Coordinates of C-alpha atoms in Angstrom, one line a residue:
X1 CA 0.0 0.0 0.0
X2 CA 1.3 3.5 -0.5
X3 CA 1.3 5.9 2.5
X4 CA -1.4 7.6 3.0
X5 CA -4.9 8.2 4.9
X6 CA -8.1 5.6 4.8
X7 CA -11.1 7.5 5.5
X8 CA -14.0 4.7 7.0
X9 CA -17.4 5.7 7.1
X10 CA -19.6 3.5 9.0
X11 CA -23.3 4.5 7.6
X12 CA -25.5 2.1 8.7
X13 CA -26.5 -1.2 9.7
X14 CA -29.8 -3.5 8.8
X15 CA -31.7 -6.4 9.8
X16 CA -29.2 -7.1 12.8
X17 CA -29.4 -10.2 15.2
X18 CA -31.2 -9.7 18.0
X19 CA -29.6 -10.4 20.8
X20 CA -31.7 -9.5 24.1
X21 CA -34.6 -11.2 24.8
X22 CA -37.0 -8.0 25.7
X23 CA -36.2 -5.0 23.8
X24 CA -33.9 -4.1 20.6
X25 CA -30.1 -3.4 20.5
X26 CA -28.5 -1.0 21.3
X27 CA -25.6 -1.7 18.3
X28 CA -22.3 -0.2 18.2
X29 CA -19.5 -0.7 16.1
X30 CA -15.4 -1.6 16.6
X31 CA -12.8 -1.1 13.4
X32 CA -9.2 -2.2 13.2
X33 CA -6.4 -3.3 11.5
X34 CA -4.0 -4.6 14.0
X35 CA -5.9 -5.2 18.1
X36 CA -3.7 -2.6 19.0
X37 CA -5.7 0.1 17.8
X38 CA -9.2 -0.2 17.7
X39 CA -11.7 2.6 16.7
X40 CA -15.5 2.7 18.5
X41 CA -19.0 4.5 17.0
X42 CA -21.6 5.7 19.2
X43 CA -23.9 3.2 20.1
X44 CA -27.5 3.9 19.2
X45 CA -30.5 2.6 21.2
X46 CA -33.2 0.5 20.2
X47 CA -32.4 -0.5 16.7
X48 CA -31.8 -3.7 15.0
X49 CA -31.5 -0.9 11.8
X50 CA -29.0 2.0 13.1
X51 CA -27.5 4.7 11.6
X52 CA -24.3 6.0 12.9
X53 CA -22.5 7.6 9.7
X54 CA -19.4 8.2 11.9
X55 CA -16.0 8.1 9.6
X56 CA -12.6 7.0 11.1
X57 CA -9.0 7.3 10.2
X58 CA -6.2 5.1 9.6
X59 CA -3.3 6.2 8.8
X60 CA -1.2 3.7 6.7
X61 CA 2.6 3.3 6.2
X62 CA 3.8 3.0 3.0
X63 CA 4.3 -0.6 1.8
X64 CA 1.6 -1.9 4.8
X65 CA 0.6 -5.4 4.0
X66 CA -2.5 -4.9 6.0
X67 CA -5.4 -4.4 3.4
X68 CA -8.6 -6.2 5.7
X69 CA -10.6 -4.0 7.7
X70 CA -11.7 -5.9 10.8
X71 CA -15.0 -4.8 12.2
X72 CA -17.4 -6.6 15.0
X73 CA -21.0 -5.1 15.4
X74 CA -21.7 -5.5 19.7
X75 CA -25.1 -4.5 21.4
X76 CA -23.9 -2.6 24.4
X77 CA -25.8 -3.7 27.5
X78 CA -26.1 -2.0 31.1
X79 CA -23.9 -5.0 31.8
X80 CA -21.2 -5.5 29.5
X81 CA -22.2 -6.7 25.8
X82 CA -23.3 -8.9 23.6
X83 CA -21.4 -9.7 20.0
X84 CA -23.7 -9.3 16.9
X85 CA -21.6 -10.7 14.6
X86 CA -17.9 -9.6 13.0
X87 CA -16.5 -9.7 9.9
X88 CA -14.0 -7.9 7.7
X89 CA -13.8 -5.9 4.7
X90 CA -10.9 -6.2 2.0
X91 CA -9.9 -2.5 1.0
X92 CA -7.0 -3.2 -1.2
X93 CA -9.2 -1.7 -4.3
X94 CA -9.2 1.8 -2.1
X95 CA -5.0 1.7 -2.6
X96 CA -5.3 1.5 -5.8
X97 CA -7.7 4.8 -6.0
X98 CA -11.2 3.1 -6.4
X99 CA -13.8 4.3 -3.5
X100 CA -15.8 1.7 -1.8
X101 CA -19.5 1.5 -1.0
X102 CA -20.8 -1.7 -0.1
X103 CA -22.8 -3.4 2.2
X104 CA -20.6 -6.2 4.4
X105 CA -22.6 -9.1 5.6
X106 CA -22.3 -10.5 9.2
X107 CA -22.4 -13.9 8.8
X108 CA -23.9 -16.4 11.5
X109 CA -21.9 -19.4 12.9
X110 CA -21.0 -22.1 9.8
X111 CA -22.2 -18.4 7.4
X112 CA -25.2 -20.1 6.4
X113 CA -27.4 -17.5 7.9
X114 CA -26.4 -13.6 8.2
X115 CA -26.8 -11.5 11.6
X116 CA -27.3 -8.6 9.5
X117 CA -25.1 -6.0 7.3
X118 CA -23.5 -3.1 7.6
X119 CA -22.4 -0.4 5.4
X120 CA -19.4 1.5 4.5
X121 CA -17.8 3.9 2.6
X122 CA -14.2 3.3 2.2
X123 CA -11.7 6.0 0.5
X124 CA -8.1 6.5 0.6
X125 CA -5.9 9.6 0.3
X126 CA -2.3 9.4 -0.8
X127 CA 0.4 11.1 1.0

């Protein structure tokens, strides 16, 4: 990868797990590349559809081998939390100059079923 900034922008999330029994989620999202450096949203309350459209940083060293976006969707809880679902999100094609909008599924244990998707818009800015 060159050097340079990746500009993340979480928009939204739909149809996600439910995870508490009574009542809706109260989602929030974690990005990374390496644990070391993780990056939160907001939560939002009551919602298995949020919208956060929060955007992140990354700054990226030049020749990084590091090209997957980790993120885990969590429903924060007065006690702790509950894991939605995780996934990652391949953002070589933003090194190369092309913007990405997608939707990233969360897929359920074996990935036959989903826990919902989330969407983001991924662009990166030489330096």
């Amino acid at each position: 990868a060159p050097r340079g900034v990746l500009t993340v922008n979480v928009i939204e999330a739909r149809n996600l797990h439910k995870e508490d029994l009574a009542g809706h989620n109260d989602p929030y999202v974690e990005l990374w590349f390496d644990e070391d450096y993780k990056q939160r949203s907001e939560s939002v309350k009551n919602t298995e559809n949020p919208v956060w459209n929060q955007t992140f940083t990354f700054n990226i060293e030049e020749g990084s081998s590091k090209h997957k976006l980790y993120f885990k969707v969590l429903d924060k809880d007065k006690v702790g939390e509950d894991k939605i679902g995780d996934g990652h999100l391949d953002v070589a094609e933003a090194f190369k100059g092309t913007p990405i909008d997608t939707w990233s599924k969360l897929p359920a244990k074996l990935g036959l079923t989903s826990h919902g998707e989330v969407h983001f818009n991924v662009v990166f800015t030489p330096q």
